[in-house]
Tab-separated table of C-alpha atoms in Angstrom:
chain	number	residue	atom	x	y	z
A	233	MET	CA	9.357	90.561	58.144
A	234	LYS	CA	8.854	86.841	58.208
A	235	ASN	CA	5.260	87.220	57.044
A	236	ARG	CA	6.380	89.465	54.203
A	237	ILE	CA	8.893	86.867	53.014
A	238	GLN	CA	6.229	84.124	53.162
A	239	GLN	CA	3.822	86.305	51.163
A	240	LEU	CA	6.534	87.016	48.574
A	241	LEU	CA	7.337	83.310	48.204
A	242	LEU	CA	3.645	82.518	47.859
A	243	THR	CA	3.245	85.175	45.144
A	244	ILE	CA	6.273	83.846	43.235
A	245	SER	CA	4.890	80.310	43.501
A	246	LEU	CA	1.523	81.436	42.161
A	247	LEU	CA	3.189	83.306	39.296
A	248	ILE	CA	5.257	80.249	38.372
A	249	GLY	CA	2.074	78.127	38.409
A	250	VAL	CA	0.248	80.599	36.206
A	251	ALA	CA	3.209	80.732	33.811
A	252	SER	CA	3.369	76.939	33.746
A	253	CYS	CA	-0.352	76.743	33.058
A	254	ALA	CA	-0.036	79.356	30.301
A	255	SER	CA	2.887	77.443	28.813
A	256	ASN	CA	0.877	74.219	28.715
A	257	GLU	CA	-2.053	76.020	27.090
A	258	LEU	CA	0.239	77.530	24.443
A	259	LYS	CA	1.814	74.145	23.825
A	260	GLN	CA	-1.611	72.601	23.294
A	261	TYR	CA	-2.598	75.509	21.056
A	262	ARG	CA	0.445	74.881	18.907
A	263	LEU	CA	-0.353	71.169	18.619
A	264	SER	CA	-3.934	71.949	17.615
A	265	ALA	CA	-2.689	74.364	14.955
A	266	VAL	CA	-0.324	71.743	13.487
A	267	GLU	CA	-3.164	69.201	13.436
A	268	GLU	CA	-5.481	71.703	11.771
A	269	LEU	CA	-2.982	72.469	8.990
A	270	SER	CA	-2.151	68.771	8.542
A	271	ASN	CA	-5.828	68.003	7.951
A	272	TYR	CA	-6.487	71.062	5.812
A	273	LEU	CA	-5.992	69.120	2.555
A	274	ASN	CA	-6.589	65.414	1.916
A	275	LEU	CA	-3.175	64.208	0.753
A	276	SER	CA	-4.604	61.123	-0.970
A	277	LEU	CA	-6.266	63.324	-3.613
A	278	TYR	CA	-3.040	64.924	-4.804
A	279	ARG	CA	-0.255	64.075	-7.200
A	280	GLU	CA	3.146	63.052	-5.834
A	281	ASN	CA	4.831	66.420	-6.406
A	282	GLU	CA	1.870	68.181	-4.779
A	283	LYS	CA	1.997	65.812	-1.796
A	284	ASN	CA	5.687	66.598	-1.320
A	285	LYS	CA	5.060	70.338	-1.438
A	286	ILE	CA	2.130	70.112	0.995
A	287	GLN	CA	4.220	68.066	3.416
A	288	SER	CA	7.133	70.506	3.202
A	289	TYR	CA	4.786	73.377	4.139
A	290	ILE	CA	3.430	71.385	7.093
A	291	ASP	CA	6.963	70.592	8.288
A	292	GLU	CA	8.037	74.221	7.901
A	293	PHE	CA	4.936	75.434	9.756
A	294	THR	CA	5.527	72.952	12.577
A	295	THR	CA	9.064	74.239	13.098
A	296	LYS	CA	7.984	77.880	13.163
A	297	VAL	CA	4.870	77.443	15.262
A	298	ASN	CA	6.814	75.617	17.975
A	299	LYS	CA	8.809	78.824	18.434
A	300	ALA	CA	5.741	81.071	18.546
A	301	LYS	CA	5.513	83.128	21.745
A	302	THR	CA	1.779	83.757	21.786
A	303	GLU	CA	-1.466	82.333	20.476
A	304	LEU	CA	-1.706	85.401	18.243
A	305	ASP	CA	1.598	84.423	16.617
A	306	VAL	CA	0.252	80.883	16.081
A	307	ASP	CA	-2.905	82.237	14.433
A	308	SER	CA	-0.885	84.486	12.157
A	309	LEU	CA	1.321	81.601	11.017
A	310	LEU	CA	-1.719	79.372	10.469
A	311	ILE	CA	-3.366	81.970	8.218
A	312	THR	CA	-0.144	82.357	6.208
A	313	TYR	CA	0.404	78.630	5.660
A	314	LYS	CA	-3.240	77.952	4.855
A	315	SER	CA	-2.851	80.504	2.074
A	316	TYR	CA	0.141	78.526	0.766
A	317	LEU	CA	-1.954	75.343	0.744
A	318	ASP	CA	-4.812	77.223	-0.912
A	319	GLU	CA	-2.475	77.985	-3.823
A	320	ILE	CA	-1.801	74.255	-4.250
A	321	LEU	CA	-5.522	73.521	-3.997
A	322	THR	CA	-6.300	76.124	-6.673
A	323	SER	CA	-3.626	74.881	-9.097
A	324	HIS	CA	-4.847	71.305	-8.581
A	325	GLU	CA	-8.448	72.300	-9.330
A	326	ILE	CA	-7.316	74.207	-12.427
A	327	LEU	CA	-5.532	71.082	-13.664
A	328	LEU	CA	-8.604	68.898	-13.140
A	329	ASP	CA	-10.745	71.512	-14.846
A	330	ASP	CA	-8.342	71.556	-17.795
A	331	LEU	CA	-8.544	67.770	-17.992
A	332	ASP	CA	-12.319	67.974	-18.354
A	333	LYS	CA	-12.188	70.855	-20.845
A	334	ASN	CA	-9.586	69.073	-22.944
A	335	GLN	CA	-11.814	66.024	-23.312
A	336	ILE	CA	-13.078	67.682	-26.498
A	337	THR	CA	-10.702	68.060	-29.461
A	338	PRO	CA	-11.759	69.744	-32.729
A	339	THR	CA	-12.447	66.369	-34.373
A	340	MET	CA	-14.634	65.306	-31.487
A	341	LYS	CA	-16.401	68.677	-31.336
A	342	LYS	CA	-17.431	68.291	-34.976
A	343	TYR	CA	-19.408	65.135	-34.171
A	344	ILE	CA	-20.828	66.483	-30.926
A	345	ASP	CA	-22.034	69.620	-32.730
A	346	GLU	CA	-23.828	67.337	-35.202
A	347	GLY	CA	-25.681	65.646	-32.345
A	348	TYR	CA	-23.519	62.537	-31.969
A	349	GLU	CA	-22.827	61.101	-28.527
A	350	PRO	CA	-19.354	59.745	-27.694
A	351	ILE	CA	-19.411	56.026	-26.929
A	352	TYR	CA	-15.969	56.197	-25.307
A	353	SER	CA	-16.226	57.963	-21.949
A	354	ASP	CA	-12.575	59.098	-21.732
A	355	LEU	CA	-11.978	60.618	-25.144
A	356	THR	CA	-8.451	61.903	-24.554
A	357	PHE	CA	-7.035	59.374	-22.082
A	358	HIS	CA	-6.951	61.723	-19.086
A	359	ASP	CA	-8.413	59.303	-16.554
A	360	PRO	CA	-6.275	56.689	-14.795
A	361	ILE	CA	-5.393	53.660	-16.913
A	362	LEU	CA	-5.268	50.075	-15.660
A	363	VAL	CA	-2.451	47.782	-16.802
A	364	SER	CA	-2.734	44.007	-17.174
A	365	LYS	CA	-0.196	41.449	-16.129
A	366	PRO	CA	1.930	40.391	-19.103
A	367	ASN	CA	1.482	36.620	-19.084
A	368	GLN	CA	-2.058	35.363	-19.648
A	369	ILE	CA	-0.951	31.778	-19.063
A	370	GLU	CA	0.131	32.476	-15.507
A	371	ARG	CA	-2.899	34.710	-14.874
A	372	PRO	CA	-6.378	34.769	-16.436
A	373	PHE	CA	-6.750	37.175	-19.358
A	374	TYR	CA	-8.932	39.490	-17.280
A	375	TYR	CA	-6.346	39.915	-14.520
A	376	TYR	CA	-5.147	43.485	-13.925
A	377	ASP	CA	-2.537	44.675	-11.536
A	378	ASN	CA	-1.484	48.335	-11.657
A	379	LEU	CA	-3.386	51.593	-11.919
A	380	ILE	CA	-1.543	54.563	-13.413
A	381	ASP	CA	-3.078	57.883	-12.379
A	382	ALA	CA	-0.603	60.171	-14.137
A	383	PHE	CA	-2.474	63.387	-13.312
A	384	GLY	CA	-3.617	62.441	-9.793
A	385	THR	CA	-7.322	62.767	-10.612
A	386	GLY	CA	-8.432	60.130	-8.118
A	387	LYS	CA	-10.989	58.903	-10.666
A	388	ASP	CA	-11.789	55.351	-11.694
A	389	ASN	CA	-10.173	54.140	-14.887
A	390	SER	CA	-11.909	53.955	-18.244
A	391	TRP	CA	-9.172	52.515	-20.455
A	392	GLU	CA	-6.956	49.496	-19.854
A	393	ILE	CA	-3.629	48.428	-21.332
A	394	ALA	CA	-3.438	44.721	-22.180
A	395	GLN	CA	0.019	43.248	-22.678
A	396	TRP	CA	-0.799	39.545	-23.005
A	397	GLY	CA	1.998	37.180	-23.972
A	398	SER	CA	4.743	39.677	-23.139
A	399	LYS	CA	8.060	38.948	-21.477
A	400	PHE	CA	8.691	42.452	-20.162
A	401	ASP	CA	6.072	44.053	-17.951
A	402	LEU	CA	5.178	47.634	-18.865
A	403	ILE	CA	4.894	48.360	-15.138
A	404	GLY	CA	7.664	46.140	-13.818
A	405	ASP	CA	7.834	42.802	-12.021
A	406	SER	CA	10.381	40.920	-9.926
A	407	ASP	CA	12.542	40.183	-12.980
A	408	THR	CA	12.210	43.435	-14.901
A	409	ALA	CA	11.196	46.012	-12.296
A	410	GLY	CA	11.742	49.665	-12.919
A	411	CYS	CA	9.725	51.093	-15.764
A	412	ALA	CA	9.833	54.859	-16.330
A	413	LEU	CA	6.785	57.117	-16.028
A	414	ASP	CA	7.404	60.649	-17.319
A	415	VAL	CA	4.581	63.154	-16.798
A	416	ASP	CA	4.300	66.550	-18.507
A	417	GLU	CA	1.459	68.188	-16.575
A	418	GLU	CA	1.577	71.443	-18.542
A	419	ASN	CA	0.796	69.607	-21.783
A	420	LEU	CA	-1.388	66.943	-20.135
A	421	SER	CA	0.811	64.165	-21.463
A	422	TYR	CA	2.784	61.229	-20.144
A	423	THR	CA	4.953	58.355	-21.363
A	424	ILE	CA	5.405	54.878	-19.905
A	425	THR	CA	8.594	53.105	-20.963
A	426	SER	CA	9.159	49.477	-20.013
A	427	LYS	CA	12.378	47.644	-19.333
A	428	GLY	CA	14.174	46.162	-22.320
A	429	LYS	CA	17.624	45.174	-23.553
A	430	MET	CA	20.879	46.732	-24.694
A	431	VAL	CA	21.347	46.017	-28.394
A	432	ASP	CA	24.595	47.196	-30.012
A	433	ASP	CA	25.174	49.641	-27.143
A	434	LYS	CA	21.672	51.072	-27.529
A	435	PHE	CA	18.824	50.565	-25.061
A	436	ILE	CA	15.684	49.170	-26.723
A	437	PRO	CA	12.580	49.196	-24.497
A	438	ALA	CA	10.152	46.319	-24.975
A	439	LYS	CA	7.184	48.721	-24.996
A	440	VAL	CA	6.361	52.406	-24.989
A	441	VAL	CA	2.937	53.959	-24.401
A	442	SER	CA	2.730	57.738	-24.759
A	443	VAL	CA	-0.418	59.841	-24.263
A	444	ASP	CA	-0.862	63.369	-25.656
A	445	GLY	CA	-3.825	64.485	-23.571
A	446	LYS	CA	-4.251	67.871	-25.231
A	447	ASN	CA	-4.785	66.388	-28.683
A	448	GLY	CA	-6.287	63.035	-27.699
A	449	SER	CA	-3.499	61.133	-29.466
A	450	LEU	CA	-1.673	58.002	-28.432
A	451	TYR	CA	1.662	56.458	-29.414
A	452	LEU	CA	2.216	52.710	-29.059
A	453	GLU	CA	5.528	50.952	-29.604
A	454	SER	CA	6.213	47.237	-29.314
A	455	ASN	CA	9.739	45.952	-29.922
A	456	CYS	CA	9.418	42.209	-30.303
A	457	SER	CA	13.073	41.812	-31.208
A	458	VAL	CA	13.440	42.369	-27.450
A	459	GLU	CA	10.314	40.475	-26.336
A	460	TYR	CA	11.102	37.200	-28.150
A	461	ASP	CA	14.256	35.210	-27.446
A	462	HIS	CA	13.588	33.280	-30.674
A	463	PRO	CA	10.825	33.157	-33.311
A	464	ARG	CA	7.635	31.773	-31.770
A	465	GLY	CA	6.271	28.358	-32.634
A	466	ALA	CA	2.923	27.944	-34.408
A	467	ASN	CA	1.077	27.234	-31.142
A	468	ASP	CA	2.989	29.587	-28.864
A	469	PRO	CA	1.322	32.705	-27.387
A	470	TRP	CA	2.175	36.043	-28.981
A	471	VAL	CA	2.760	39.578	-27.773
A	472	HIS	CA	-0.182	41.998	-27.469
A	473	LEU	CA	-0.191	45.717	-26.773
A	474	LEU	CA	-3.843	46.785	-26.750
A	475	ILE	CA	-5.796	49.763	-25.470
A	476	GLN	CA	-9.191	48.495	-24.388
A	477	ASP	CA	-12.403	49.430	-22.612
A	478	SER	CA	-15.388	47.445	-21.365
A	479	PHE	CA	-18.993	48.645	-21.250
A	480	GLY	CA	-22.115	47.688	-19.349
A	481	LYS	CA	-25.673	46.975	-20.470
A	482	ASP	CA	-26.835	50.512	-21.138
A	483	ASP	CA	-28.940	52.149	-23.852
A	484	LYS	CA	-25.842	54.132	-24.795
A	485	TYR	CA	-24.261	50.892	-26.024
A	486	ASN	CA	-27.324	49.374	-27.694
A	487	ILE	CA	-26.590	49.087	-31.419
A	488	ALA	CA	-30.056	48.963	-32.975
A	489	ASN	CA	-31.322	52.195	-31.392
A	490	LYS	CA	-28.720	54.253	-33.275
A	491	ASP	CA	-29.247	55.568	-36.789
A	492	SER	CA	-25.523	55.999	-37.328
A	493	ILE	CA	-22.364	54.744	-35.587
A	494	ILE	CA	-19.178	56.477	-36.768
A	495	LEU	CA	-15.680	55.111	-36.276
A	496	ASP	CA	-13.169	57.868	-37.045
A	497	MET	CA	-9.480	56.936	-36.989
A	498	ASP	CA	-6.273	58.697	-37.991
A	499	TYR	CA	-2.929	56.926	-37.592
A	500	THR	CA	0.651	56.900	-38.877
A	501	ILE	CA	3.149	54.039	-38.876
A	502	ASN	CA	6.252	55.710	-37.457
A	503	LYS	CA	8.438	52.644	-37.154
A	504	PHE	CA	8.607	49.158	-38.631
A	505	GLU	CA	11.559	46.784	-38.511
A	506	ASP	CA	11.437	43.193	-39.757
A	507	HIS	CA	13.685	40.917	-37.700
A	508	MET	CA	12.215	37.776	-39.296
A	509	ASN	CA	14.219	38.245	-42.506
A	510	GLY	CA	11.043	38.108	-44.561
A	511	GLU	CA	9.809	34.770	-43.160
A	512	VAL	CA	6.078	34.170	-43.128
A	513	GLY	CA	4.091	31.314	-41.541
A	514	PRO	CA	2.905	31.947	-37.962
A	515	TYR	CA	4.519	35.398	-37.959
A	516	ALA	CA	2.992	38.825	-38.374
A	517	ALA	CA	2.828	42.383	-37.093
A	518	GLN	CA	-0.772	43.562	-36.977
A	519	ILE	CA	-2.680	46.721	-36.083
A	520	VAL	CA	-6.197	45.732	-35.028
A	521	TYR	CA	-9.491	47.315	-34.069
A	522	TYR	CA	-12.296	45.270	-32.509
A	523	LEU	CA	-15.692	45.622	-30.897
A	524	LEU	CA	-17.084	42.712	-28.908
A	525	ILE	CA	-20.828	42.475	-29.600
A	526	TYR	CA	-22.996	40.811	-26.929
A	527	ASN	CA	-26.594	39.663	-26.838
A	528	TRP	CA	-27.735	41.360	-23.638
A	529	GLY	CA	-31.441	41.559	-24.471
A	530	ASP	CA	-34.082	40.518	-21.935
A	531	THR	CA	-32.706	38.293	-19.148
A	532	PRO	CA	-30.757	35.015	-19.085
A	533	GLU	CA	-33.971	33.202	-18.100
A	534	GLU	CA	-35.930	34.640	-21.057
A	535	ASN	CA	-33.173	34.660	-23.665
A	536	PRO	CA	-31.318	31.418	-24.636
A	537	ASP	CA	-28.617	33.475	-26.405
A	538	TYR	CA	-28.041	35.854	-23.492
A	539	GLY	CA	-24.282	36.516	-23.152
A	540	GLN	CA	-23.383	35.090	-26.567
A	541	ALA	CA	-20.874	37.293	-28.398
A	542	ILE	CA	-18.921	37.858	-31.617
A	543	TRP	CA	-15.927	40.016	-32.440
A	544	PHE	CA	-16.545	42.707	-35.069
A	545	GLY	CA	-13.346	44.117	-36.490
A	546	LEU	CA	-11.597	46.270	-39.067
A	547	SER	CA	-8.366	44.954	-40.571
A	548	ILE	CA	-6.275	48.058	-39.959
A	549	TRP	CA	-2.838	46.808	-41.041
A	550	ASP	CA	-0.792	43.615	-41.451
A	551	ASN	CA	2.828	43.503	-42.578
A	552	ARG	CA	1.983	40.527	-44.826
A	553	ASN	CA	-0.349	42.794	-46.822
A	554	MET	CA	1.168	46.234	-46.375
A	555	GLY	CA	0.550	48.536	-49.279
A	556	GLU	CA	-2.268	46.271	-50.478
A	557	PRO	CA	-5.979	45.805	-49.758
A	558	MET	CA	-6.949	43.295	-47.082
A	559	SER	CA	-9.814	40.848	-47.568
A	560	PRO	CA	-12.671	40.183	-45.130
A	561	TYR	CA	-11.871	37.692	-42.393
A	562	ILE	CA	-14.529	35.476	-40.818
A	563	ASN	CA	-13.256	32.745	-38.560
A	564	LEU	CA	-13.115	31.439	-35.004
A	565	ASP	CA	-10.753	33.196	-32.604
A	566	PRO	CA	-8.818	30.325	-30.987
A	567	GLY	CA	-7.892	32.470	-27.991
A	568	THR	CA	-11.457	33.261	-26.870
A	569	GLY	CA	-13.461	30.662	-28.807
A	570	THR	CA	-15.533	33.501	-30.308
A	571	LEU	CA	-16.365	34.185	-33.953
A	572	ILE	CA	-14.422	37.028	-35.604
A	573	TYR	CA	-16.154	39.019	-38.350
A	574	SER	CA	-13.725	41.497	-39.913
A	575	ILE	CA	-14.554	43.612	-42.970
A	576	SER	CA	-12.381	44.413	-46.000
A	577	THR	CA	-10.202	47.529	-46.162
A	578	ASN	CA	-11.985	48.369	-49.442
A	579	GLU	CA	-14.915	49.516	-47.270
A	580	TYR	CA	-13.036	52.278	-45.440
A	581	TYR	CA	-9.679	52.949	-47.142
A	582	THR	CA	-11.691	54.272	-50.064
A	583	GLU	CA	-9.402	57.245	-50.694
A	584	TYR	CA	-6.445	54.842	-50.906
A	585	LYS	CA	-7.995	52.226	-53.239
A	586	GLY	CA	-8.358	49.950	-50.239
A	587	CYS	CA	-4.600	49.769	-49.661
A	588	THR	CA	-3.076	49.694	-46.206
A	589	PRO	CA	-0.148	52.057	-45.585
A	590	MET	CA	3.533	51.418	-46.013
A	591	PRO	CA	5.790	52.289	-43.057
A	592	GLY	CA	5.972	56.067	-42.711
A	593	GLU	CA	2.544	56.597	-44.267
A	594	ASN	CA	-0.657	57.909	-42.736
A	595	ARG	CA	-4.207	56.624	-43.011
A	596	LYS	CA	-7.362	58.401	-41.948
A	597	PHE	CA	-10.956	57.364	-42.402
A	598	ALA	CA	-14.444	57.819	-40.998
A	599	ILE	CA	-16.912	54.996	-41.572
A	600	ASP	CA	-20.509	54.410	-40.490
A	601	ILE	CA	-20.298	50.848	-39.202
A	602	LYS	CA	-24.033	50.399	-38.479
A	603	GLN	CA	-24.745	48.507	-41.751
A	604	TYR	CA	-21.638	46.343	-41.298
A	605	LEU	CA	-22.724	45.404	-37.797
A	606	GLN	CA	-26.030	44.251	-39.281
A	607	GLN	CA	-24.116	42.213	-41.865
A	608	ALA	CA	-21.967	40.703	-39.105
A	609	PHE	CA	-25.115	39.722	-37.195
A	610	LEU	CA	-26.573	37.955	-40.248
A	611	GLY	CA	-23.223	36.340	-41.061
A	612	ALA	CA	-22.976	35.039	-37.493
A	613	ARG	CA	-26.494	33.573	-37.715
A	614	GLU	CA	-25.492	31.708	-40.887
A	615	ARG	CA	-22.659	30.132	-38.897
A	616	GLY	CA	-24.838	29.028	-35.994
A	617	TYR	CA	-24.508	32.063	-33.696
A	618	PHE	CA	-27.377	34.205	-32.360
A	619	GLN	CA	-29.990	31.618	-33.427
A	620	ASN	CA	-32.516	32.949	-30.907
A	621	SER	CA	-31.484	36.600	-31.162
A	622	THR	CA	-32.749	39.740	-32.786
A	623	PHE	CA	-30.560	42.661	-33.832
A	624	ASP	CA	-32.101	44.968	-31.237
A	625	GLN	CA	-30.741	42.724	-28.464
A	626	LEU	CA	-27.128	43.491	-29.361
A	627	TYR	CA	-24.855	45.783	-27.335
A	628	PHE	CA	-21.252	46.931	-27.437
A	629	GLY	CA	-19.609	45.081	-24.562
A	630	HIS	CA	-15.927	45.720	-25.135
A	631	THR	CA	-13.484	47.407	-27.510
A	632	ASN	CA	-9.769	47.216	-28.168
A	633	PHE	CA	-7.240	48.565	-30.620
A	634	GLY	CA	-3.490	48.313	-30.936
A	635	PHE	CA	-1.008	45.561	-31.761
A	636	GLU	CA	-0.944	41.804	-32.037
A	637	MET	CA	2.616	40.710	-32.747
A	638	PRO	CA	3.082	37.011	-33.507
A	639	GLY	CA	6.540	37.679	-34.918
A	640	THR	CA	9.903	39.284	-34.242
A	641	TYR	CA	9.044	42.760	-35.511
A	642	ASP	CA	9.423	46.237	-34.045
A	643	LEU	CA	6.400	48.493	-34.604
A	644	GLY	CA	5.582	52.056	-33.548
A	645	VAL	CA	2.305	53.790	-34.423
A	646	THR	CA	0.787	57.179	-33.573
A	647	PHE	CA	-2.998	57.166	-33.304
A	648	ASP	CA	-3.916	60.828	-33.761
A	649	HIS	CA	-7.407	59.868	-32.703
A	650	VAL	CA	-9.643	56.829	-32.359
A	651	CYS	CA	-13.258	58.002	-31.933
A	652	LEU	CA	-16.531	56.101	-31.782
A	653	PHE	CA	-19.760	58.143	-31.876
A	654	GLY	CA	-23.422	57.235	-32.156
A	655	ILE	CA	-26.610	59.146	-32.918
């Protein structure tokens, strides 16, 4: 009898050990399953709402799998929750695919079908956009701070937003933190709204940038009645709100090897308010378009003019000349110490007798700027620039368009498209 009891106790002990061992193995199996699901998708590649959904599935899976009785139950749960994550992966890939497909609007397709190559790499502003710091005095003009990746593409940026001379940061700083970013993924659009002020019980943001990614359009708004505490002095910095891009030394950006270079622009002035009471002097609201032209031929050792540059521009609009033609402008840019060569509106507002629009009006034009770039090169040589240069050494190095606001004006403009193509 005693031996039987000892054998029974030994058997029970062995069974408890086996059960304990099995329990530890199941526990480890559960942990491995949680780790496998957690690593199934790389969270850093996803948008914020997707990250939240992925994490909620992982948390839910963890709770359920810790109650699973067998490894088979764990496997079944893992298959189910991987399928949930696969749905997120698929919708994310569809979005990125749509972003690429929507890089081509009908206007752009027309040029591409004719054999033109887009000079701007991000035609419809789908890629992340980099935002400058607002005060170029406190920071160098090339200083950038925040990257906005509205659609979570994980790509590098193409375009940049420059907000030199501004009081209110489009992104937010220690004094004015808390801008709003509203994303409409279905329509591939987003809006950034900066801080601002309450004026007569109405909130007026200092800036608004809104991207319509399906149509490749862009809305810019700068409210300098909010930005300026008082009218600026003649030598004071002024507010900028520019969309800009920089290029490298590449055949794509060489000017001379193209037979035609088309700038196609369509814009409408949606809003203009004059808070200067008609004063002139060092005050203006301007819509600008510029290309920075560099001599990047040969090497610095072989080329004395290597790195020399001029600004080539189109005088898009100026409140001091609204409704009228604008003359050519050739002068030194005091901000960069670089020559500006800007052509007359008579060259491209041909359907409008050279006249710039009044507020509420639209302007659209397509101009081959190749001949004007040649004229700018010769004009620069006459003024002492590019003395050791030839036209075939010139490249596009930078572009910008948008607002320069040396006055207390509020301006809002929709750019239906701004396209630059070469062939």
